[in-house]
Tab-separated table of C-alpha atoms in Angstrom:
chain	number	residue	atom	x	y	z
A	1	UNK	CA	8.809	2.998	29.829
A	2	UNK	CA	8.101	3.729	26.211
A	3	UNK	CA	9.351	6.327	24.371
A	4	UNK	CA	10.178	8.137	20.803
A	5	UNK	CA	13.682	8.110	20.142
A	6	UNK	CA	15.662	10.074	17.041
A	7	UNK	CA	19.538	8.539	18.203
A	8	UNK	CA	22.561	9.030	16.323
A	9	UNK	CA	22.146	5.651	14.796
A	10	UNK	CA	18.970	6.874	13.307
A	11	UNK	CA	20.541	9.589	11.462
A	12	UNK	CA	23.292	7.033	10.234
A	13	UNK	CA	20.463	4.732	8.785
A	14	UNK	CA	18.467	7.792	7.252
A	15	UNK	CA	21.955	7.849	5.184
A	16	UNK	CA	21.561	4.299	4.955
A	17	UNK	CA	24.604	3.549	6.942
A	18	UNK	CA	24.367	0.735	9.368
A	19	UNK	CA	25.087	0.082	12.960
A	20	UNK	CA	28.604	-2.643	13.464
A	21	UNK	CA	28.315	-5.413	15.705
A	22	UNK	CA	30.649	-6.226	18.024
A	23	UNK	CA	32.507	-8.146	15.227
A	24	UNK	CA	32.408	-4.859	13.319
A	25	UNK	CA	30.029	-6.244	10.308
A	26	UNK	CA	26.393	-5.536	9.780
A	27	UNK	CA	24.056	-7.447	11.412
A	28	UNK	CA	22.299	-9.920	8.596
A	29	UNK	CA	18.752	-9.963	7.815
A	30	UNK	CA	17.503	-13.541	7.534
A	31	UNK	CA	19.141	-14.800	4.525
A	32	UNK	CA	17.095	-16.012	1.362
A	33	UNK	CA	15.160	-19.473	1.610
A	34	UNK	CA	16.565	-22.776	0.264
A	35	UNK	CA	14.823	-23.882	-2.523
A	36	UNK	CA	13.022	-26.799	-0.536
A	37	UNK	CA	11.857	-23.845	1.903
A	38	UNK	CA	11.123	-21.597	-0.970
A	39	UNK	CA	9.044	-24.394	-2.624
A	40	UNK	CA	7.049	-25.110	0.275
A	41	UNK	CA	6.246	-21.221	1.126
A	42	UNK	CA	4.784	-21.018	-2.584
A	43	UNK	CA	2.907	-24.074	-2.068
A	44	UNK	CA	1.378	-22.939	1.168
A	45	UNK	CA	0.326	-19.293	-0.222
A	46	UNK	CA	-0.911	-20.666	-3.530
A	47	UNK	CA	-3.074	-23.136	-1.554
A	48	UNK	CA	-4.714	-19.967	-0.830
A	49	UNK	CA	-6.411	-19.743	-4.174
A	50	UNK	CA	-8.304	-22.863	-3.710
A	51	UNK	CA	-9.617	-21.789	-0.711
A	52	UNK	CA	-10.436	-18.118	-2.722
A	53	UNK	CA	-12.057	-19.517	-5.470
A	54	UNK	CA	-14.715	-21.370	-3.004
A	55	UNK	CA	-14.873	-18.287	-1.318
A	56	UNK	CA	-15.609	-16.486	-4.428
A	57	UNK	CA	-18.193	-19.254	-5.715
A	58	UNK	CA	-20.265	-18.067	-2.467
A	59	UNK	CA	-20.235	-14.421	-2.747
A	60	UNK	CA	-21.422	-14.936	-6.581
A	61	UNK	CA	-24.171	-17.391	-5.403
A	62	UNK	CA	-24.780	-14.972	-2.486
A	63	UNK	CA	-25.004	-11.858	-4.928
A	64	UNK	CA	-27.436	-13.823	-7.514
A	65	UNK	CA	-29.798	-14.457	-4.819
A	66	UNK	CA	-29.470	-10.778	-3.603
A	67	UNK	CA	-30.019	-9.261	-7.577
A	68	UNK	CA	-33.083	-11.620	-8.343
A	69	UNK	CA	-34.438	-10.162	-5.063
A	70	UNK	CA	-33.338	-6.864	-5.996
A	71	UNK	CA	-34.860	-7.164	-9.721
A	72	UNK	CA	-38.049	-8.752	-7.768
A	73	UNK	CA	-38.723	-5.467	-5.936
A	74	UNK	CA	-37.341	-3.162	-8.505
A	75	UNK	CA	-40.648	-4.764	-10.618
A	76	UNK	CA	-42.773	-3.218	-7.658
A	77	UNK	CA	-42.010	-0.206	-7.541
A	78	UNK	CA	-41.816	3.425	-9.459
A	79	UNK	CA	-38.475	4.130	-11.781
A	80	UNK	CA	-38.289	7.528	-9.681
A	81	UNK	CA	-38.315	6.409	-6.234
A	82	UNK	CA	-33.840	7.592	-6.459
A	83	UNK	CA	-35.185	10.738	-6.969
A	84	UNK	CA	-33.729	12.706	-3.219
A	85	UNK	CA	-31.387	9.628	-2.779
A	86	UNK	CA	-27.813	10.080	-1.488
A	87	UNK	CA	-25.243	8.225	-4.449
A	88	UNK	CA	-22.234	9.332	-2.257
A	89	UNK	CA	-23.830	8.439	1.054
A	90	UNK	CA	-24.470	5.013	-0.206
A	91	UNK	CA	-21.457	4.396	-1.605
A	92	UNK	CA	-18.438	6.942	-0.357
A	93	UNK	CA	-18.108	4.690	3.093
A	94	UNK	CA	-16.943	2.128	0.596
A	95	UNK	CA	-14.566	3.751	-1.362
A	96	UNK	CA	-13.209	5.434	1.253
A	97	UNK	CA	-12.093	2.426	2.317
A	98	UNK	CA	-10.614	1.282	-1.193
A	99	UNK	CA	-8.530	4.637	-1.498
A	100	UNK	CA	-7.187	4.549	2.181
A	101	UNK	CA	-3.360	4.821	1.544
A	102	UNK	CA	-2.581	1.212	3.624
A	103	UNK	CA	0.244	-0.929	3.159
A	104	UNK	CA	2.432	-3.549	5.576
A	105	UNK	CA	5.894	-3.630	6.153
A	106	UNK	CA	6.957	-7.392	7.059
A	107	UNK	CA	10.602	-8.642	7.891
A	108	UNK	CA	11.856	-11.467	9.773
A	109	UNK	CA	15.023	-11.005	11.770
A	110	UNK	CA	18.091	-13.847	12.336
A	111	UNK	CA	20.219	-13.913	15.153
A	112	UNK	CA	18.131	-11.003	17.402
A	113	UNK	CA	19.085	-13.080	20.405
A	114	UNK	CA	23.014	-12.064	19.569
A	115	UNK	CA	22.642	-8.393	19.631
A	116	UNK	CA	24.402	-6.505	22.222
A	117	UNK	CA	23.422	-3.521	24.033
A	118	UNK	CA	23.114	-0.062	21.387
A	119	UNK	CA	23.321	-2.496	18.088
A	120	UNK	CA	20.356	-2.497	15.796
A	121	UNK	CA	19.789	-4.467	12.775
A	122	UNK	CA	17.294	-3.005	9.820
A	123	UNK	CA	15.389	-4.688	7.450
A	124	UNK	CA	15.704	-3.334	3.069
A	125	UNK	CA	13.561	-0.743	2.257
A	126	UNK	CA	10.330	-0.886	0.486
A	127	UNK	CA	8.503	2.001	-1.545
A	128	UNK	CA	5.329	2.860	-0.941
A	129	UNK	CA	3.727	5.817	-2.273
A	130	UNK	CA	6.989	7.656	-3.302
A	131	UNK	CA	8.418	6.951	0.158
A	132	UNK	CA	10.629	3.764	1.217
A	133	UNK	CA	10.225	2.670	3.998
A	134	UNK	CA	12.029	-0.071	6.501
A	135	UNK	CA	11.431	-1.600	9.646
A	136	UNK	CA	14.818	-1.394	12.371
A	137	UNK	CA	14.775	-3.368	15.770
A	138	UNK	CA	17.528	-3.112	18.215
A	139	UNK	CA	18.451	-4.287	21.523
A	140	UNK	CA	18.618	-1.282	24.007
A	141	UNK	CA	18.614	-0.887	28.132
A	142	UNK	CA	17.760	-4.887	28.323
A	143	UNK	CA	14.537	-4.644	25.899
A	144	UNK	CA	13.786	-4.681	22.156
A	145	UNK	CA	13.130	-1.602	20.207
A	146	UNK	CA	11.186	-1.417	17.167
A	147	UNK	CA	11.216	1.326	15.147
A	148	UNK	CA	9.723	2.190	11.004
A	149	UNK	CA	12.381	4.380	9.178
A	150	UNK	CA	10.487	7.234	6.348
A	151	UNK	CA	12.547	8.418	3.740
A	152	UNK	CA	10.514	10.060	0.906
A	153	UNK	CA	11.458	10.023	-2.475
A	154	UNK	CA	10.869	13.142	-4.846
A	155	UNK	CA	10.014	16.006	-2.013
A	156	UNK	CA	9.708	19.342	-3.083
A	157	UNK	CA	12.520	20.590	-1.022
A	158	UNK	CA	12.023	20.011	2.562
A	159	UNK	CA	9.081	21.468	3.627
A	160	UNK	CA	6.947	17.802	3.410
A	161	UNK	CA	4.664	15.955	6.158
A	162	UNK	CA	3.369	12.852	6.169
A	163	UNK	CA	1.023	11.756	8.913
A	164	UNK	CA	0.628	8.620	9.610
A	165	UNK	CA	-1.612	5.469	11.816
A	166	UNK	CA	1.030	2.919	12.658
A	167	UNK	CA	0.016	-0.318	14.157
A	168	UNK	CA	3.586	-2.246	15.286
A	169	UNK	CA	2.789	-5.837	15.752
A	170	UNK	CA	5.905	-8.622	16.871
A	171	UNK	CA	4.488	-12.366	15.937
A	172	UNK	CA	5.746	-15.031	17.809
A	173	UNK	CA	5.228	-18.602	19.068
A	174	UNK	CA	1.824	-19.938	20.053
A	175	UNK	CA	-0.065	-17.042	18.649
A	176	UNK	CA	1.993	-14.684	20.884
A	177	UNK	CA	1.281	-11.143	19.264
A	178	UNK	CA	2.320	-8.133	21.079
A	179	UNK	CA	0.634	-5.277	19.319
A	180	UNK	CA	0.827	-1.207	20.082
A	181	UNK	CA	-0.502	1.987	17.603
A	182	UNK	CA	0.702	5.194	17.227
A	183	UNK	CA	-0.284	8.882	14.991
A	184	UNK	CA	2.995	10.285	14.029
A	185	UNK	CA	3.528	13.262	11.746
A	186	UNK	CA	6.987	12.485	9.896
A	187	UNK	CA	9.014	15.393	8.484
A	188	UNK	CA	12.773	15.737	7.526
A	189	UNK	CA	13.142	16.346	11.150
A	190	UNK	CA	11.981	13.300	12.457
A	191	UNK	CA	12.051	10.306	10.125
A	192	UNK	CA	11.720	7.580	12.351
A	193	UNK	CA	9.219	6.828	14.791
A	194	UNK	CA	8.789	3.797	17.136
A	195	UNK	CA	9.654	2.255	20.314
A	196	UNK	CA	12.610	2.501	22.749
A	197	UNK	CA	11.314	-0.229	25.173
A	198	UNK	CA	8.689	-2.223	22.585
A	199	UNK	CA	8.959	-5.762	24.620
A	200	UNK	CA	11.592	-6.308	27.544
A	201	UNK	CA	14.115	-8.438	26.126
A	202	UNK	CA	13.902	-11.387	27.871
A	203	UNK	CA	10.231	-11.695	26.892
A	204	UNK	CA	11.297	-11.121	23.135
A	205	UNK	CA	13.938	-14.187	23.703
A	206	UNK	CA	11.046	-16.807	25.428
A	207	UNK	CA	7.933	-15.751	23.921
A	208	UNK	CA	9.153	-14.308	19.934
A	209	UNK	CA	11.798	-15.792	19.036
A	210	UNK	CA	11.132	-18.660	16.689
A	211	UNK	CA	13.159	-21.739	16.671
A	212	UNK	CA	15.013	-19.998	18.899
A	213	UNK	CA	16.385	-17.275	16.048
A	214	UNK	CA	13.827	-15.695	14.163
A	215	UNK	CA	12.174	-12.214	14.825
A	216	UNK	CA	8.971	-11.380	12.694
A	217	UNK	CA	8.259	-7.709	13.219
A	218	UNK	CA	5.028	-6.066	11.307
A	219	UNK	CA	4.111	-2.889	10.260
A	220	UNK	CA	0.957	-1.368	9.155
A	221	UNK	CA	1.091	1.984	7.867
A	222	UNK	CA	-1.972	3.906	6.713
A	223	UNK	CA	-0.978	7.161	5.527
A	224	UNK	CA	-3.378	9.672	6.226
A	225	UNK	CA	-2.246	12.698	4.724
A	226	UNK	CA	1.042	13.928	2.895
A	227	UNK	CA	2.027	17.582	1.940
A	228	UNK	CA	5.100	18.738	0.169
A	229	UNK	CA	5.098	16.419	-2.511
A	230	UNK	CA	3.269	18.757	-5.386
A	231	UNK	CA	4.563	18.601	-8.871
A	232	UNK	CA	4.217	21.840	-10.807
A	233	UNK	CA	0.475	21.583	-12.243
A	234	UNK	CA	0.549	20.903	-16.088
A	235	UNK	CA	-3.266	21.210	-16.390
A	236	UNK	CA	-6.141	24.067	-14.652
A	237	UNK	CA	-8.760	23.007	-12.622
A	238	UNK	CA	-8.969	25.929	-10.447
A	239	UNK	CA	-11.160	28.734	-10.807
A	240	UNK	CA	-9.887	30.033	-14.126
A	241	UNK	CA	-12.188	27.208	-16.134
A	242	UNK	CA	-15.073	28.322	-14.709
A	243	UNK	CA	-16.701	29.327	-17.897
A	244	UNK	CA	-16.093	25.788	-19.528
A	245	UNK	CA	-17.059	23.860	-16.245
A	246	UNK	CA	-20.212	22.797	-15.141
A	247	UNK	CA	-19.656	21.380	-11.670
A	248	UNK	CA	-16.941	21.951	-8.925
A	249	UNK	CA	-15.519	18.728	-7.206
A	250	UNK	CA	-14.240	19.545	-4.067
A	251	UNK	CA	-11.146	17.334	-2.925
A	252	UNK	CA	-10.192	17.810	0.884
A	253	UNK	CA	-10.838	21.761	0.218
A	254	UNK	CA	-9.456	22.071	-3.158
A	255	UNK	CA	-11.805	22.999	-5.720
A	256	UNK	CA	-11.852	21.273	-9.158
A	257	UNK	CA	-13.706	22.773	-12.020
A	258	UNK	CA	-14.348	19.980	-14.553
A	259	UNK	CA	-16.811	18.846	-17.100
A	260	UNK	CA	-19.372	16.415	-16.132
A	261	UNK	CA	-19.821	14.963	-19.479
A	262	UNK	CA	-16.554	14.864	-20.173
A	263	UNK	CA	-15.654	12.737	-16.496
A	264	UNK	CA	-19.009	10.408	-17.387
A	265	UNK	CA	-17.393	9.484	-20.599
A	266	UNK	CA	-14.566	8.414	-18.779
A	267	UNK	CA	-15.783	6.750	-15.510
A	268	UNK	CA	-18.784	4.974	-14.501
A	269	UNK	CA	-18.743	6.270	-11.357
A	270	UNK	CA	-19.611	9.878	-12.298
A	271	UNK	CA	-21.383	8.844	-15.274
A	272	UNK	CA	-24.109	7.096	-12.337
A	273	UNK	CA	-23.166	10.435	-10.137
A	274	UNK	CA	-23.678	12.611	-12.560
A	275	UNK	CA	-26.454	11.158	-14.751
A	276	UNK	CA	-28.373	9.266	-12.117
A	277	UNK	CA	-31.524	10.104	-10.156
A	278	UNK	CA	-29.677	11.097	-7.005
A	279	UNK	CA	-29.481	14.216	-5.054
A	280	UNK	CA	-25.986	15.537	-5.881
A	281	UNK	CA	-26.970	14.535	-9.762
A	282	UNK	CA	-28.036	18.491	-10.144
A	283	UNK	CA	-25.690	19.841	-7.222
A	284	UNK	CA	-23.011	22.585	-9.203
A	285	UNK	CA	-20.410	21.760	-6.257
A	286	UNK	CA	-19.955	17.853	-4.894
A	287	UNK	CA	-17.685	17.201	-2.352
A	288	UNK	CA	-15.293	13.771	-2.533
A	289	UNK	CA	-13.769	12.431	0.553
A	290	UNK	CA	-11.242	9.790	1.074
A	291	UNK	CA	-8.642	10.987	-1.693
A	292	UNK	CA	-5.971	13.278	-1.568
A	293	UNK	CA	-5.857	16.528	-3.805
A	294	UNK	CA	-2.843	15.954	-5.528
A	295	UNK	CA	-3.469	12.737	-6.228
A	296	UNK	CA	-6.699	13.956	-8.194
A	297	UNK	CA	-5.115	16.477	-10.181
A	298	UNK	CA	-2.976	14.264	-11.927
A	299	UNK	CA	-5.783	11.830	-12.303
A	300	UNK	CA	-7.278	14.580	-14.181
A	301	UNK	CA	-4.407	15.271	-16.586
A	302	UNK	CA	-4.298	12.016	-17.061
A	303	UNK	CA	-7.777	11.917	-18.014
A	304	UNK	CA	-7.464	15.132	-20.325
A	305	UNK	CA	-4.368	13.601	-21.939
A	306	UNK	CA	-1.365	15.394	-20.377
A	307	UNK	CA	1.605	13.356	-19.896
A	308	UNK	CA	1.731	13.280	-15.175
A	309	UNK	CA	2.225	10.217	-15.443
A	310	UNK	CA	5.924	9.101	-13.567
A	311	UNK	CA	7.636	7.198	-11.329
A	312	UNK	CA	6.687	9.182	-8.341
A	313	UNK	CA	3.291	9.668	-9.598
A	314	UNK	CA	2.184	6.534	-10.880
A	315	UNK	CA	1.053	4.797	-7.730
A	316	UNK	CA	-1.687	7.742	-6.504
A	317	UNK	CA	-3.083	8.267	-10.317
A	318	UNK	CA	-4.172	4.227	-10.082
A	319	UNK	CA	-5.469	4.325	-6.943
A	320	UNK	CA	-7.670	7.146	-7.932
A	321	UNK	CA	-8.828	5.607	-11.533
A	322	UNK	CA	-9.159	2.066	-9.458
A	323	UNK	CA	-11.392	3.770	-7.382
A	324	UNK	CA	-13.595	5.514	-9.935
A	325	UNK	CA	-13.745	3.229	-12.294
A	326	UNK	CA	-11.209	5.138	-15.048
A	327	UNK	CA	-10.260	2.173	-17.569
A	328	UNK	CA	-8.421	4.846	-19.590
A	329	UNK	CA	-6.050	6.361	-17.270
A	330	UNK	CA	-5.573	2.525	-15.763
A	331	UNK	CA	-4.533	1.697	-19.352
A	332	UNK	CA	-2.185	4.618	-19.733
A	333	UNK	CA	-0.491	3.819	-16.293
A	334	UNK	CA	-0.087	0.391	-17.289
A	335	UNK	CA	1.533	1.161	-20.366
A	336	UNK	CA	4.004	3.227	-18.686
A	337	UNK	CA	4.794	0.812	-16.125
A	338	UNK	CA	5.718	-1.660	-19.004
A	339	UNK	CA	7.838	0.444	-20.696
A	340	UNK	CA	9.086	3.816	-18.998
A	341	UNK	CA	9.057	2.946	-15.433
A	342	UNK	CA	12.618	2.370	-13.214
A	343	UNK	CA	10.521	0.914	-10.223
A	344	UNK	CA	12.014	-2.366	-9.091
A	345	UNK	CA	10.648	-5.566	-9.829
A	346	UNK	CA	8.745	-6.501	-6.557
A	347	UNK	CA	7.355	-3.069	-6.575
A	348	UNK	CA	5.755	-4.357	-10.758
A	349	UNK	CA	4.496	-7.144	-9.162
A	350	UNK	CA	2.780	-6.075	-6.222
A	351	UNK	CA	1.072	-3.361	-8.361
A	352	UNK	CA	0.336	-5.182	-10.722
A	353	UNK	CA	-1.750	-8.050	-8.534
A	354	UNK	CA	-3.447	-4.899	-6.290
A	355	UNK	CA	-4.791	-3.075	-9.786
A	356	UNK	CA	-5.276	-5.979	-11.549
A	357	UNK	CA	-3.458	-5.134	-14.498
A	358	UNK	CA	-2.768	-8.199	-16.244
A	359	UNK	CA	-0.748	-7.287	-18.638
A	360	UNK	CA	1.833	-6.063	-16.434
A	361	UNK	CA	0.939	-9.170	-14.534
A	362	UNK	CA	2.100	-11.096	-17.171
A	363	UNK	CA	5.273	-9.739	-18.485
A	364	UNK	CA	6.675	-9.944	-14.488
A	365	UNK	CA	5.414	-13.693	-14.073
A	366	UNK	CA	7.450	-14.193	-17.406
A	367	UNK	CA	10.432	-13.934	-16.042
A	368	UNK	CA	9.836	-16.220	-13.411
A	369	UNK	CA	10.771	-20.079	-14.417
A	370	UNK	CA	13.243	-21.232	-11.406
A	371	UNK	CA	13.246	-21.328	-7.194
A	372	UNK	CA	16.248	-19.247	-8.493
A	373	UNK	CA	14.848	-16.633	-10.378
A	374	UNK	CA	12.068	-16.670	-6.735
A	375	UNK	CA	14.928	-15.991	-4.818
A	376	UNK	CA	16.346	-13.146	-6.981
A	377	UNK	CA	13.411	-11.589	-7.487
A	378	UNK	CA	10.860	-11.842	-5.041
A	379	UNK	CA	10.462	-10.797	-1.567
A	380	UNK	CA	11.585	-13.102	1.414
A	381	UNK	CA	8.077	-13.019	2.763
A	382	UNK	CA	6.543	-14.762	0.348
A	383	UNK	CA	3.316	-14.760	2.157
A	384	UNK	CA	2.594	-10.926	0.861
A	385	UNK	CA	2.803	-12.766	-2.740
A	386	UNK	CA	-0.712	-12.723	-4.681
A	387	UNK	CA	-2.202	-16.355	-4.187
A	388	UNK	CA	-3.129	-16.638	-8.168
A	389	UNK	CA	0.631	-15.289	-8.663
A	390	UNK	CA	1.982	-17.526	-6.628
A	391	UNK	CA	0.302	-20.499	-8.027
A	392	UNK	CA	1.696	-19.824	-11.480
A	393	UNK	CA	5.070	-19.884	-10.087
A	394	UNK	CA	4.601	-22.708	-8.480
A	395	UNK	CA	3.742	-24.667	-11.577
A	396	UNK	CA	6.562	-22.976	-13.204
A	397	UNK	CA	8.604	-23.958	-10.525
A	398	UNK	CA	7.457	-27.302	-9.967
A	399	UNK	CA	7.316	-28.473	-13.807
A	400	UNK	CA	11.379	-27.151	-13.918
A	401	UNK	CA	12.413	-28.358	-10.509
């Protein structure tokens, strides 16, 4: 039977102490690749790009077709047949789904087979979104548990939520998957969620374990909504610049009095919302969907000049200027990634692939050269590396090897 369990041995890892094995030392995570193994992971994810690049070729052949067609009809018919059109109808589905909060957590597991009874083993932790997370499995009443640990960063005192879609997935051999979801509202009273009895543990040993050792345990997190985290506001939005406004964006109920000529300069996404032929073009109050409201606000100081831009803040502000198009505030995060951030190395990297800010990008890759310097720095699942990334290390790697 499945259940939700918050054991002392939870509380010990929320303090980031671990469980002993029998032998009375922590149980290892798989240690890092040789460098023949570590070779031959890069070469297998950079052979991605090839197979991207083709891909790509098609869409932009695809597309051309689609625009001369487009341009064809476009000939046809009047300049003002936008006039009553929805622009967020026809285009919010979509960027709701480029600002959904999702990320994976990925870890393979040595040795699972050796566990005894009450021992667990947990995998590093990862941030995401001013939270780390990490994924814990553990041998209990003759199954496998599997369990995602929460431990936010920068709270504002205790009083945060984070609720959450979970999708637990164990891999194993010949395509076995074994693959259960979950809601689950985290809170400094319960940090972990999971499950007690995720596979029984004889099916884990026969059907998961690769080469006889290795556990790879998956989770997907999409965060759905977080509270608790608010920095103290360095700019007005509210209703107090109502005089110098003239339209309200409303953010999951928060109201945001802005200029629209001053947000068109900045984005082309309300420069088409605001200055197109579309309904909402002459609405005074436009609702946005798929973003959270804190999130927004310091995309707006951002875009009004204020120094928001930190550690714990960083992530959000891109994912709103990503998704409206804000090359400014992009620039300004970039810059302080380069020079002002403390977020660890990996974390550079994978932001800087996702937002496509090469010159981020490029400072990381330079300080890649050796299957050493992979091994130091990069993550042991080398298959969440960016394929175009991981084909310039290869080539580093390759030419030095």
């Amino acid at each position: 039977m499945n259940c939700w369990i918050f054991s002392e041995s939870f509380a010990k890892m929320a303090n980031n102490e671990k469980e002993p094995t029998e032998a009375g030392e922590n149980q290892e995570i798989i240690p890092p690749l040789n460098k023949d193994e570590t070779l031959e992971k890069l070469k297998l994810v950079a052979a991605e790009t090839e197979e991207i690049k083709h891909s790509q070729k098609r869409k932009f052949d695809e597309m051309a077709e689609k625009l001369q067609s487009i341009e064809e009809s476009v000939s046809k018919i009047s300049k003002t047949d936008n006039d009553g059109k929805s622009f967020l109808s026809n285009n919010q589905s979509n960027k709701e789904q480029e600002s959904r909060k999702i990320f994976s957590l990925k870890d393979v597991f040595e040795n699972v087979y050796s566990l005894k009874e009450d021992e667990y083993v947990c995998s590093e932790d990862k941030e995401h979104f001013n939270v780390k997370w990490s994924i814990e499995v553990g041998h209990i009443d003759n199954h496998l548990g599997f369990y995602v640990h929460c431990k936010p960063i920068a709270p504002i005192g205790n009083k945060y939520t984070i609720e959450a879609k979970l999708e637990f997935k164990m891999l194993g051999n010949d395509d076995n998957t074994a693959i259960k979801t979950v809601k689950f509202c985290f809170d400094k009273d319960e940090v972990v969620c999971g499950y007690e009895h995720f596979l029984k543990w004889e099916e884990m040993e026969y059907d998961f374990l690769i080469n006889e050792k290795k556990l790879t345990a998956e989770v997907k997190v999409e965060i759905l909504k977080m509270s608790g985290f608010g920095k103290k506001k360095i700019r007005r939005f509210d209703e107090s610049q109502k005089d110098v406004s003239d339209v309200v964006l409303v953010v999951n109920g928060t109201k945001f009095y802005i200029s629209k000529m001053y947000l068109a300069a900045q984005s082309s996404f309300f420069k088409t919302l605001f200055l197109g032929n579309f309904s909402e073009s002459n609405k005074s109050e436009i609702p946005l969907s798929g973003i959270d409201p804190e999130d927004f606000q310091r995309f707006l100081e951002v875009l009004y000049s204020e120094n928001a831009v930190d550690d714990s803040t960083v992530e959000g502000i891109l994912l709103v200027a990503d998704l409206y198009d804000a090359p400014t505030v992009v620039g300004r995060c970039e810059m302080f990634l380069l020079h002002d951030s403390d977020k660890e190395f990996k974390k550079k990297l994978q932001i800087s692939t996702k937002y496509r800010l090469q010159s981020l990008k490029k400072e990381c890759l330079s300080k890649i050269d050796t299957l050493d310097d992979v091994q130091r720095l990069l993550p042991c699942d080398l298959s969440d590396l960016d394929p175009s990334a991981a084909l310039i290390i290869l080539q580093k790697c390759v030419s030095s090897h």
